[in-house]
GROMACS .gro file of C-alpha atoms in nm:
model
  165
    1MET     CA    1  10.959   7.795  12.731
    2LYS     CA    2  10.545   7.864  12.605
    3LYS     CA    3  10.231   7.683  12.737
    4ILE     CA    4  10.015   7.713  12.464
    5GLY     CA    5   9.554   7.652  12.476
    6ILE     CA    6   9.434   7.561  12.102
    7LEU     CA    7   9.038   7.475  12.048
    8SER     CA    8   8.845   7.576  11.675
    9ASP     CA    9   8.536   7.579  11.594
   10THR     CA   10   8.334   7.793  11.886
   11HIS     CA   11   8.071   7.951  11.631
   12SER     CA   12   8.021   8.227  11.873
   13CYS     CA   13   8.018   7.954  12.200
   14TRP     CA   14   8.140   8.110  12.482
   15ASP     CA   15   8.211   7.814  12.788
   16ASP     CA   16   8.388   7.926  13.097
   17ARG     CA   17   8.546   7.663  13.157
   18PHE     CA   18   8.826   7.822  12.808
   19ALA     CA   19   8.934   8.028  13.061
   20THR     CA   20   9.025   7.762  13.352
   21HIS     CA   21   9.175   7.502  13.147
   22PHE     CA   22   9.333   7.764  12.993
   23ALA     CA   23   9.456   7.996  13.287
   24GLY     CA   24   9.813   7.950  13.344
   25CYS     CA   25   9.863   7.912  12.902
   26ASP     CA   26  10.125   8.154  12.751
   27GLU     CA   27   9.920   8.177  12.439
   28ILE     CA   28   9.595   8.097  12.270
   29TRP     CA   29   9.569   7.951  11.981
   30HIS     CA   30   9.162   7.963  11.804
   31ALA     CA   31   9.203   7.719  11.417
   32GLY     CA   32   8.863   7.946  11.240
   33ASP     CA   33   8.546   7.917  11.311
   34ILE     CA   34   8.558   8.209  11.595
   35GLY     CA   35   8.167   8.322  11.469
   36ASP     CA   36   8.106   8.676  11.747
   37ILE     CA   37   8.431   8.918  11.763
   38THR     CA   38   8.333   8.861  12.180
   39VAL     CA   39   8.457   8.498  12.179
   40LEU     CA   40   8.813   8.621  12.063
   41ASN     CA   41   8.775   8.951  12.331
   42ARG     CA   42   8.697   8.751  12.570
   43LEU     CA   43   8.991   8.464  12.481
   44LYS     CA   44   9.246   8.838  12.490
   45GLN     CA   45   9.136   8.824  12.865
   46ILE     CA   46   9.324   8.502  12.932
   47ALA     CA   47   9.659   8.506  12.720
   48PRO     CA   48   9.742   8.725  12.439
   49VAL     CA   49   9.519   8.557  12.109
   50ARG     CA   50   9.611   8.387  11.757
   51ALA     CA   51   9.334   8.324  11.547
   52VAL     CA   52   9.319   8.220  11.174
   53SER     CA   53   8.931   8.288  11.019
   54GLY     CA   54   8.692   7.968  10.909
   55ASN     CA   55   8.469   7.962  10.658
   56ILE     CA   56   8.196   8.062  10.865
   57ASP     CA   57   8.364   8.362  11.000
   58HIS     CA   58   8.264   8.674  10.795
   59GLY     CA   59   8.268   9.066  10.927
   60GLU     CA   60   8.481   9.150  11.247
   61VAL     CA   61   8.603   8.882  11.281
   62LYS     CA   62   8.764   8.806  10.923
   63ARG     CA   63   8.854   9.127  10.875
   64ILE     CA   64   9.158   9.097  11.194
   65CYS     CA   65   9.186   8.721  11.149
   66PRO     CA   66   9.335   8.622  10.818
   67GLU     CA   67   9.258   8.243  10.698
   68LEU     CA   68   9.605   8.120  10.717
   69MET     CA   69   9.985   8.205  10.994
   70ILE     CA   70  10.343   8.080  10.992
   71PHE     CA   71  10.534   8.249  11.285
   72GLU     CA   72  10.818   8.030  11.472
   73LEU     CA   73  10.796   7.983  11.895
   74GLU     CA   74  11.058   7.857  12.121
   75GLY     CA   75  11.245   7.677  11.777
   76VAL     CA   76  10.914   7.532  11.657
   77LYS     CA   77  10.807   7.643  11.339
   78VAL     CA   78  10.356   7.708  11.337
   79LEU     CA   79  10.138   7.590  11.026
   80LEU     CA   80   9.768   7.761  11.196
   81THR     CA   81   9.442   7.750  10.915
   82HIS     CA   82   9.116   7.655  10.949
   83ILE     CA   83   9.084   7.380  10.674
   84GLY     CA   84   9.438   7.216  10.608
   85GLY     CA   85   9.363   6.867  10.646
   86TYR     CA   86   9.555   6.623  10.778
   87PRO     CA   87   9.826   6.318  10.699
   88GLY     CA   88   9.725   6.122  10.464
   89LYS     CA   89   9.469   6.387  10.296
   90TYR     CA   90   9.611   6.707  10.336
   91ALA     CA   91   9.404   7.021  10.121
   92PRO     CA   92   9.548   7.124   9.792
   93GLY     CA   93   9.791   7.270   9.832
   94MET     CA   94   9.893   7.224  10.175
   95LEU     CA   95  10.173   6.939  10.203
   96SER     CA   96  10.406   7.132   9.929
   97LEU     CA   97  10.339   7.454  10.164
   98LEU     CA   98  10.424   7.263  10.477
   99LYS     CA   99  10.735   7.097  10.266
  100GLN     CA  100  10.804   7.443  10.147
  101GLU     CA  101  10.794   7.590  10.469
  102ASN     CA  102  10.951   7.352  10.733
  103ILE     CA  103  10.676   7.335  10.922
  104ARG     CA  104  10.675   7.110  11.254
  105LEU     CA  105  10.268   7.219  11.380
  106MET     CA  106  10.017   7.181  11.198
  107VAL     CA  107   9.740   7.323  11.390
  108ASP     CA  108   9.348   7.331  11.232
  109GLY     CA  109   9.008   7.291  11.299
  110HIS     CA  110   8.675   7.291  11.065
  111SER     CA  111   8.593   6.936  11.076
  112HIS     CA  112   8.489   6.921  11.413
  113ILE     CA  113   8.715   6.578  11.500
  114LEU     CA  114   8.980   6.621  11.790
  115LYS     CA  115   9.273   6.446  11.557
  116VAL     CA  116   9.665   6.449  11.672
  117MET     CA  117   9.896   6.302  11.451
  118PRO     CA  118  10.250   6.259  11.345
  119ASP     CA  119  10.364   6.329  11.021
  120ARG     CA  120  10.680   6.108  11.031
  121SER     CA  121  10.819   6.223  10.671
  122LEU     CA  122  10.786   6.561  10.703
  123ASP     CA  123  10.890   6.535  11.157
  124MET     CA  124  10.565   6.766  11.165
  125LEU     CA  125  10.316   6.700  11.455
  126HIS     CA  126   9.891   6.713  11.253
  127VAL     CA  127   9.668   6.897  11.541
  128ASN     CA  128   9.336   6.932  11.525
  129PRO     CA  129   9.169   7.053  11.862
  130GLY     CA  130   8.782   6.916  11.782
  131ALA     CA  131   8.497   7.164  11.835
  132ALA     CA  132   8.449   7.345  12.115
  133GLY     CA  133   8.164   7.513  12.068
  134HIS     CA  134   7.801   7.307  12.048
  135HIS     CA  135   7.697   7.324  11.707
  136GLY     CA  136   7.774   7.004  11.476
  137TRP     CA  137   7.769   6.708  11.529
  138GLN     CA  138   8.014   6.632  11.715
  139LYS     CA  139   7.940   6.472  12.100
  140VAL     CA  140   8.179   6.594  12.321
  141ARG     CA  141   8.302   6.944  12.321
  142THR     CA  142   8.755   6.912  12.322
  143LEU     CA  143   9.062   7.130  12.372
  144VAL     CA  144   9.358   7.080  12.367
  145ARG     CA  145   9.698   7.191  12.572
  146LEU     CA  146  10.028   7.208  12.509
  147THR     CA  147  10.437   7.300  12.541
  148LEU     CA  148  10.628   7.417  12.343
  149ASP     CA  149  10.996   7.453  12.502
  150ASN     CA  150  11.344   7.465  12.290
  151GLY     CA  151  11.235   7.316  11.928
  152ASN     CA  152  11.025   7.008  12.115
  153ILE     CA  153  10.628   6.980  12.144
  154THR     CA  154  10.542   6.865  12.455
  155ASP     CA  155  10.250   6.808  12.742
  156LEU     CA  156  10.019   6.789  12.472
  157ASP     CA  157   9.658   6.716  12.715
  158VAL     CA  158   9.326   6.662  12.551
  159ILE     CA  159   9.064   6.775  12.752
  160GLU     CA  160   8.717   6.682  12.742
  161LEU     CA  161   8.412   6.926  12.789
  162ARG     CA  162   8.112   6.732  12.850
  163ASN     CA  163   7.733   6.781  12.880
  164LYS     CA  164   7.699   6.916  12.487
  165LEU     CA  165   7.330   7.031  12.404
   0.00000   0.00000   0.00000
């Protein structure tokens, strides 16, 4: 069983509540638009991090974070990217990749819109944790936590970070 903290679109913003809400997580996944490398370094002090680069990332973040990751954890095949779309409106080429790789959990960011949607045709869950940073038009910053356990995705929690500047 692995408890996972998920965030996206920090745009160089650090919020001490990330550490509070991700305490006890076995891993943290960042779905791109990280911004400054210090965000990743601080997340790594909480738990091991898997991160992909987004369209605003450059420099060291772009060098160390791929645009897409596919991995298996606790019997769940995961795709982590920044721009992936969502069920019914996937980015070009994404649907065929999801089918080919038999992905069960797709995590992406970019839209700044929190979305948790099943794709029943693929037997897959899509999660966009929304935006954790201040940059953008979102009114509420959000994080997601979930548990992977023996092929199951459970205990999904949405965390709202009020007080957007």
